[in-house]
């Protein structure tokens, strides 16, 4: 037997014995559902027992789930934190119980960064900057923007707002004229966009929508159409995630651009847990990358993401 085979035979029972608790935010968007799917299926492929908890967008439910994982003495906890603050106490409890915590997708603000091992996530500020740069180029730095924000207090909403503002602040003729949270949901995006359209002369004064995720952009597209305007033409739209539905909307000429947020976090998350438990030192932030996509590649992207 080769050395690799011998090693995998020796290590396989160790991996199989792992029990990991996963506190997920909820199922607010297509992206979130894909992320859940990735973590569940990689756990299954690797023979890891996954204890899954859906917090229905509530931090208090995530705190309860973490306490229950601690009581069950899991080997590690994966946390996708709904908001940035308010985690110190429960993460201290996990640390005291010697249970390592791995953040996926969103970040936390804690006094002691040793309360978690690492964060596996993209750079939300960069995503916001990329969106701002694309819009500045597309409009030659001349645009009145409405912003659909994600969940209030989430790192995704805070940082995407910040990164976008970093860029448009460089252009005196670009400004955000309305900004409100649609909570990362399709219905939230639609409702907020309807109110923006009403207060902005039926949409005539709006040049573009910057949406913190694709689902809210899809809701906004519906609201724009119902107001008798053409999304992507009368009002430009840029959003973040790269879910199949946004590529479909792009193929249909209803939106202009999306920035991909990788949802396949199962592999890097379980790799990080395995490496940590094997005694390896991990960086504090394991960054995932995403590109900007435009209509020219929408069909190919849609097909590759929906192929079974
Ligand atoms: O935290 C990432 C964001 O959360 C995704 O962009 C959004 O779709 C999800 O709900």
Tab-separated table of C-alpha atoms and ligand atoms in Angstrom:
chain	number	residue	atom	x	y	z
A	1	UNK	CA	0.000	0.000	0.000
A	2	UNK	CA	1.221	3.520	-0.790
A	3	UNK	CA	1.906	5.980	2.004
A	4	UNK	CA	-1.111	8.150	1.025
A	5	UNK	CA	-3.469	5.163	1.171
A	6	UNK	CA	-2.084	4.073	4.521
A	7	UNK	CA	-2.448	7.596	5.911
A	8	UNK	CA	-6.023	7.962	4.674
A	9	UNK	CA	-6.937	4.569	6.185
A	10	UNK	CA	-5.462	5.657	9.514
A	11	UNK	CA	-7.056	9.120	9.445
A	12	UNK	CA	-10.498	8.149	8.100
A	13	UNK	CA	-11.903	6.853	11.418
A	14	UNK	CA	-10.758	10.084	13.121
A	15	UNK	CA	-12.640	12.226	10.558
A	16	UNK	CA	-15.684	9.987	10.796
A	17	UNK	CA	-15.876	10.392	14.527
A	18	UNK	CA	-16.239	14.184	14.292
A	19	UNK	CA	-19.423	15.917	15.386
A	20	UNK	CA	-19.820	19.529	14.318
A	21	UNK	CA	-22.583	21.982	15.215
A	22	UNK	CA	-23.606	24.469	12.518
A	23	UNK	CA	-25.587	27.548	13.512
A	24	UNK	CA	-26.992	28.946	10.285
A	25	UNK	CA	-28.686	32.357	9.995
A	26	UNK	CA	-31.789	31.183	8.157
A	27	UNK	CA	-32.938	30.771	4.571
A	28	UNK	CA	-33.497	34.388	3.593
A	29	UNK	CA	-31.933	34.143	0.132
A	30	UNK	CA	-31.031	31.765	-2.677
A	31	UNK	CA	-27.396	32.258	-1.725
A	32	UNK	CA	-28.029	31.208	1.886
A	33	UNK	CA	-29.813	28.030	0.785
A	34	UNK	CA	-26.849	27.155	-1.455
A	35	UNK	CA	-24.410	27.747	1.423
A	36	UNK	CA	-26.415	25.459	3.727
A	37	UNK	CA	-26.477	22.823	1.013
A	38	UNK	CA	-22.701	23.027	0.564
A	39	UNK	CA	-21.987	22.571	4.273
A	40	UNK	CA	-24.487	19.725	4.662
A	41	UNK	CA	-23.272	17.821	1.632
A	42	UNK	CA	-19.550	18.130	2.431
A	43	UNK	CA	-20.259	16.947	5.997
A	44	UNK	CA	-22.049	13.935	4.582
A	45	UNK	CA	-19.284	13.161	2.059
A	46	UNK	CA	-16.693	13.271	4.836
A	47	UNK	CA	-18.679	11.166	7.303
A	48	UNK	CA	-19.004	14.054	9.767
A	49	UNK	CA	-22.080	14.180	12.007
A	50	UNK	CA	-23.572	17.631	11.488
A	51	UNK	CA	-25.939	19.136	14.026
A	52	UNK	CA	-27.770	21.820	12.089
A	53	UNK	CA	-29.723	24.719	13.532
A	54	UNK	CA	-31.649	27.333	11.514
A	55	UNK	CA	-31.932	30.568	13.527
A	56	UNK	CA	-34.702	32.145	11.455
A	57	UNK	CA	-32.630	35.360	11.267
A	58	UNK	CA	-32.567	35.803	15.065
A	59	UNK	CA	-29.350	36.190	17.040
A	60	UNK	CA	-31.023	34.890	20.212
A	61	UNK	CA	-31.730	31.592	18.393
A	62	UNK	CA	-28.074	31.369	17.347
A	63	UNK	CA	-26.947	31.917	20.936
A	64	UNK	CA	-29.316	29.150	22.109
A	65	UNK	CA	-28.010	26.822	19.389
A	66	UNK	CA	-24.380	27.443	20.383
A	67	UNK	CA	-25.212	26.719	24.045
A	68	UNK	CA	-26.922	23.509	23.017
A	69	UNK	CA	-23.880	22.480	20.919
A	70	UNK	CA	-21.680	23.138	23.962
A	71	UNK	CA	-23.978	21.002	26.159
A	72	UNK	CA	-23.767	18.210	23.556
A	73	UNK	CA	-19.961	18.479	23.600
A	74	UNK	CA	-19.511	18.768	19.827
A	75	UNK	CA	-15.939	18.760	18.480
A	76	UNK	CA	-16.289	22.119	16.721
A	77	UNK	CA	-18.863	24.807	15.950
A	78	UNK	CA	-19.460	26.542	12.630
A	79	UNK	CA	-21.188	29.895	13.052
A	80	UNK	CA	-22.627	32.135	10.318
A	81	UNK	CA	-23.346	35.161	12.519
A	82	UNK	CA	-26.457	37.157	11.604
A	83	UNK	CA	-25.092	40.399	13.097
A	84	UNK	CA	-21.614	41.592	14.054
A	85	UNK	CA	-21.955	42.386	17.756
A	86	UNK	CA	-23.216	40.623	20.896
A	87	UNK	CA	-21.185	37.402	20.670
A	88	UNK	CA	-18.543	37.841	23.396
A	89	UNK	CA	-20.356	36.012	26.179
A	90	UNK	CA	-21.445	32.900	24.278
A	91	UNK	CA	-18.099	32.580	22.477
A	92	UNK	CA	-16.368	32.760	25.857
A	93	UNK	CA	-18.583	29.867	26.997
A	94	UNK	CA	-17.477	27.818	23.962
A	95	UNK	CA	-13.836	28.676	24.623
A	96	UNK	CA	-14.142	27.644	28.279
A	97	UNK	CA	-15.583	24.311	27.119
A	98	UNK	CA	-12.569	23.955	24.733
A	99	UNK	CA	-14.817	23.885	21.658
A	100	UNK	CA	-13.272	25.753	18.707
A	101	UNK	CA	-15.554	28.101	16.746
A	102	UNK	CA	-15.175	28.713	13.000
A	103	UNK	CA	-16.952	31.663	11.386
A	104	UNK	CA	-18.326	31.281	7.887
A	105	UNK	CA	-19.521	34.013	5.527
A	106	UNK	CA	-19.985	36.927	7.982
A	107	UNK	CA	-17.741	38.429	10.641
A	108	UNK	CA	-18.109	39.394	14.300
A	109	UNK	CA	-16.758	42.246	16.424
A	110	UNK	CA	-15.461	40.763	19.674
A	111	UNK	CA	-13.084	42.173	22.275
A	112	UNK	CA	-10.833	39.104	22.106
A	113	UNK	CA	-10.232	37.716	18.618
A	114	UNK	CA	-9.060	34.422	20.162
A	115	UNK	CA	-12.724	33.643	20.814
A	116	UNK	CA	-12.882	32.165	17.324
A	117	UNK	CA	-10.296	30.253	15.312
A	118	UNK	CA	-10.736	31.735	11.844
A	119	UNK	CA	-13.239	33.345	9.495
A	120	UNK	CA	-13.868	31.777	6.085
A	121	UNK	CA	-15.421	34.598	4.102
A	122	UNK	CA	-15.091	37.050	1.264
A	123	UNK	CA	-14.118	40.703	1.617
A	124	UNK	CA	-17.460	42.567	1.689
A	125	UNK	CA	-15.772	45.992	1.553
A	126	UNK	CA	-14.043	44.952	-1.694
A	127	UNK	CA	-17.374	43.777	-3.124
A	128	UNK	CA	-18.885	47.201	-2.389
A	129	UNK	CA	-15.885	48.930	-3.997
A	130	UNK	CA	-16.164	46.764	-7.089
A	131	UNK	CA	-19.878	47.610	-7.401
A	132	UNK	CA	-19.127	51.333	-7.017
A	133	UNK	CA	-16.313	51.205	-9.573
A	134	UNK	CA	-18.482	49.418	-12.126
A	135	UNK	CA	-21.292	51.951	-11.697
A	136	UNK	CA	-18.926	54.922	-11.879
A	137	UNK	CA	-17.550	53.578	-15.160
A	138	UNK	CA	-20.967	52.785	-16.589
A	139	UNK	CA	-22.397	56.247	-15.811
A	140	UNK	CA	-19.219	58.303	-16.290
A	141	UNK	CA	-19.475	59.257	-12.627
A	142	UNK	CA	-22.922	60.778	-12.902
A	143	UNK	CA	-25.723	58.872	-11.124
A	144	UNK	CA	-28.435	59.151	-8.471
A	145	UNK	CA	-28.493	55.829	-6.671
A	146	UNK	CA	-30.966	54.015	-4.438
A	147	UNK	CA	-29.440	51.423	-2.127
A	148	UNK	CA	-31.112	48.250	-0.888
A	149	UNK	CA	-29.253	47.363	2.281
A	150	UNK	CA	-28.972	43.899	3.773
A	151	UNK	CA	-29.842	42.941	7.353
A	152	UNK	CA	-29.244	45.831	9.751
A	153	UNK	CA	-26.134	45.199	11.882
A	154	UNK	CA	-24.766	42.405	9.668
A	155	UNK	CA	-21.146	42.631	8.544
A	156	UNK	CA	-22.331	42.012	4.966
A	157	UNK	CA	-24.546	45.117	4.989
A	158	UNK	CA	-22.140	47.341	6.947
A	159	UNK	CA	-19.097	46.535	4.802
A	160	UNK	CA	-20.851	46.500	1.426
A	161	UNK	CA	-22.245	49.950	2.224
A	162	UNK	CA	-18.826	51.186	3.323
A	163	UNK	CA	-16.942	49.876	0.262
A	164	UNK	CA	-19.477	51.316	-2.175
A	165	UNK	CA	-19.387	54.718	-0.429
A	166	UNK	CA	-15.543	54.700	-0.567
A	167	UNK	CA	-15.762	54.785	-4.363
A	168	UNK	CA	-18.776	56.965	-5.107
A	169	UNK	CA	-17.481	59.601	-2.674
A	170	UNK	CA	-14.714	60.169	-5.220
A	171	UNK	CA	-17.292	61.307	-7.780
A	172	UNK	CA	-19.069	64.594	-6.944
A	173	UNK	CA	-21.972	63.769	-9.271
A	174	UNK	CA	-22.715	60.396	-7.768
A	175	UNK	CA	-24.894	60.183	-4.667
A	176	UNK	CA	-27.119	57.814	-2.737
A	177	UNK	CA	-30.528	59.474	-2.659
A	178	UNK	CA	-32.351	56.717	-0.728
A	179	UNK	CA	-31.073	53.821	1.364
A	180	UNK	CA	-33.075	51.296	3.336
A	181	UNK	CA	-32.846	47.685	4.477
A	182	UNK	CA	-34.736	44.968	2.602
A	183	UNK	CA	-33.291	42.357	5.006
A	184	UNK	CA	-31.663	40.376	2.164
A	185	UNK	CA	-35.057	38.984	1.075
A	186	UNK	CA	-36.819	39.173	-2.280
A	187	UNK	CA	-40.047	40.496	-0.735
A	188	UNK	CA	-38.062	43.044	1.319
A	189	UNK	CA	-36.330	44.275	-1.847
A	190	UNK	CA	-39.636	44.598	-3.672
A	191	UNK	CA	-41.375	46.501	-0.844
A	192	UNK	CA	-38.501	48.924	-0.324
A	193	UNK	CA	-38.125	49.516	-4.066
A	194	UNK	CA	-41.847	50.269	-4.346
A	195	UNK	CA	-41.492	52.963	-1.714
A	196	UNK	CA	-38.360	54.383	-3.430
A	197	UNK	CA	-40.227	54.551	-6.739
A	198	UNK	CA	-43.165	56.364	-5.121
A	199	UNK	CA	-40.998	58.927	-3.401
A	200	UNK	CA	-38.775	59.467	-6.471
A	201	UNK	CA	-41.339	60.626	-9.009
A	202	UNK	CA	-42.299	57.110	-10.114
A	203	UNK	CA	-38.589	56.281	-10.531
A	204	UNK	CA	-37.799	59.053	-13.020
A	205	UNK	CA	-35.105	60.534	-10.785
A	206	UNK	CA	-33.399	57.186	-10.126
A	207	UNK	CA	-30.374	56.287	-12.244
A	208	UNK	CA	-29.395	53.014	-10.534
A	209	UNK	CA	-30.132	50.452	-7.825
A	210	UNK	CA	-27.245	49.144	-5.745
A	211	UNK	CA	-28.544	46.043	-3.982
A	212	UNK	CA	-26.540	44.282	-1.262
A	213	UNK	CA	-27.744	40.941	-2.634
A	214	UNK	CA	-29.300	39.366	-5.708
A	215	UNK	CA	-32.574	38.380	-4.052
A	216	UNK	CA	-33.423	41.990	-3.170
A	217	UNK	CA	-32.440	43.000	-6.726
A	218	UNK	CA	-34.859	40.392	-8.089
A	219	UNK	CA	-37.615	41.905	-5.931
A	220	UNK	CA	-36.644	45.384	-7.157
A	221	UNK	CA	-36.831	44.229	-10.795
A	222	UNK	CA	-40.441	43.211	-10.207
A	223	UNK	CA	-41.281	46.555	-8.568
A	224	UNK	CA	-39.662	48.493	-11.438
A	225	UNK	CA	-41.593	46.504	-14.037
A	226	UNK	CA	-44.860	46.999	-12.150
A	227	UNK	CA	-44.164	50.750	-12.153
A	228	UNK	CA	-44.017	50.607	-15.969
A	229	UNK	CA	-40.245	51.058	-16.293
A	230	UNK	CA	-37.581	48.817	-17.823
A	231	UNK	CA	-35.119	47.419	-15.293
A	232	UNK	CA	-31.504	47.545	-16.561
A	233	UNK	CA	-32.401	50.228	-19.119
A	234	UNK	CA	-34.456	52.964	-17.406
A	235	UNK	CA	-32.827	52.065	-14.094
A	236	UNK	CA	-29.444	50.292	-13.921
A	237	UNK	CA	-29.080	47.445	-11.409
A	238	UNK	CA	-26.019	45.954	-9.753
A	239	UNK	CA	-26.124	43.389	-6.956
A	240	UNK	CA	-24.007	40.789	-5.166
A	241	UNK	CA	-24.109	36.954	-4.913
A	242	UNK	CA	-24.207	35.465	-8.420
A	243	UNK	CA	-27.160	33.130	-7.847
A	244	UNK	CA	-28.642	31.332	-10.884
A	245	UNK	CA	-31.806	33.478	-10.857
A	246	UNK	CA	-29.837	36.706	-11.328
A	247	UNK	CA	-28.035	35.225	-14.344
A	248	UNK	CA	-31.441	34.255	-15.750
A	249	UNK	CA	-32.643	37.844	-15.212
A	250	UNK	CA	-29.468	39.085	-16.942
A	251	UNK	CA	-30.110	36.787	-19.911
A	252	UNK	CA	-33.610	38.290	-20.098
A	253	UNK	CA	-32.137	41.816	-20.147
A	254	UNK	CA	-33.504	42.773	-16.708
A	255	UNK	CA	-30.316	43.464	-14.755
A	256	UNK	CA	-26.811	44.691	-15.531
A	257	UNK	CA	-24.223	43.174	-13.214
A	258	UNK	CA	-23.589	40.887	-10.267
A	259	UNK	CA	-20.556	40.205	-8.097
A	260	UNK	CA	-20.112	36.603	-7.112
A	261	UNK	CA	-20.070	35.559	-3.472
A	262	UNK	CA	-18.853	31.959	-3.224
A	263	UNK	CA	-21.463	29.785	-1.521
A	264	UNK	CA	-19.375	26.580	-1.614
A	265	UNK	CA	-18.018	27.082	1.902
A	266	UNK	CA	-18.328	23.442	2.981
A	267	UNK	CA	-14.908	22.354	1.687
A	268	UNK	CA	-12.885	25.268	3.134
A	269	UNK	CA	-14.791	25.174	6.441
A	270	UNK	CA	-14.223	21.468	7.077
A	271	UNK	CA	-10.632	21.713	5.806
A	272	UNK	CA	-10.044	24.448	8.394
A	273	UNK	CA	-11.571	22.324	11.174
A	274	UNK	CA	-9.497	19.305	10.151
A	275	UNK	CA	-6.280	21.338	9.985
A	276	UNK	CA	-6.942	23.015	13.334
A	277	UNK	CA	-7.668	19.709	15.056
A	278	UNK	CA	-4.462	18.321	13.518
A	279	UNK	CA	-2.565	21.124	15.249
A	280	UNK	CA	-1.919	23.370	12.226
A	281	UNK	CA	-1.825	27.147	12.645
A	282	UNK	CA	-4.499	28.893	10.575
A	283	UNK	CA	-4.690	32.487	9.351
A	284	UNK	CA	-7.347	34.600	11.085
A	285	UNK	CA	-9.144	35.157	7.792
A	286	UNK	CA	-9.373	32.576	4.992
A	287	UNK	CA	-10.501	34.770	2.100
A	288	UNK	CA	-12.725	33.616	-0.717
A	289	UNK	CA	-12.757	35.482	-4.034
A	290	UNK	CA	-15.571	36.496	-6.361
A	291	UNK	CA	-15.619	38.203	-9.757
A	292	UNK	CA	-17.899	40.728	-11.445
A	293	UNK	CA	-20.213	39.234	-14.061
A	294	UNK	CA	-21.910	41.073	-16.939
A	295	UNK	CA	-24.563	40.014	-19.485
A	296	UNK	CA	-21.997	38.734	-22.035
A	297	UNK	CA	-21.319	35.634	-19.915
A	298	UNK	CA	-24.756	35.335	-18.259
A	299	UNK	CA	-25.944	32.392	-20.352
A	300	UNK	CA	-22.776	30.364	-19.766
A	301	UNK	CA	-22.847	31.197	-16.056
A	302	UNK	CA	-26.506	30.254	-15.725
A	303	UNK	CA	-25.946	26.950	-17.490
A	304	UNK	CA	-22.864	26.035	-15.504
A	305	UNK	CA	-24.591	26.841	-12.208
A	306	UNK	CA	-27.752	24.895	-12.977
A	307	UNK	CA	-26.105	21.855	-14.648
A	308	UNK	CA	-26.649	18.737	-12.561
B	1	LIG	O1	-23.790	37.308	4.244
B	1	LIG	C1	-23.927	37.135	2.892
B	1	LIG	C2	-25.267	37.564	2.430
B	1	LIG	O2	-26.285	36.941	3.182
B	1	LIG	C3	-25.590	37.213	0.998
B	1	LIG	O3	-25.146	38.160	0.100
B	1	LIG	C4	-27.066	37.211	1.063
B	1	LIG	O4	-27.695	36.724	-0.067
B	1	LIG	C5	-27.266	36.437	2.308
B	1	LIG	O5	-28.509	36.406	2.791
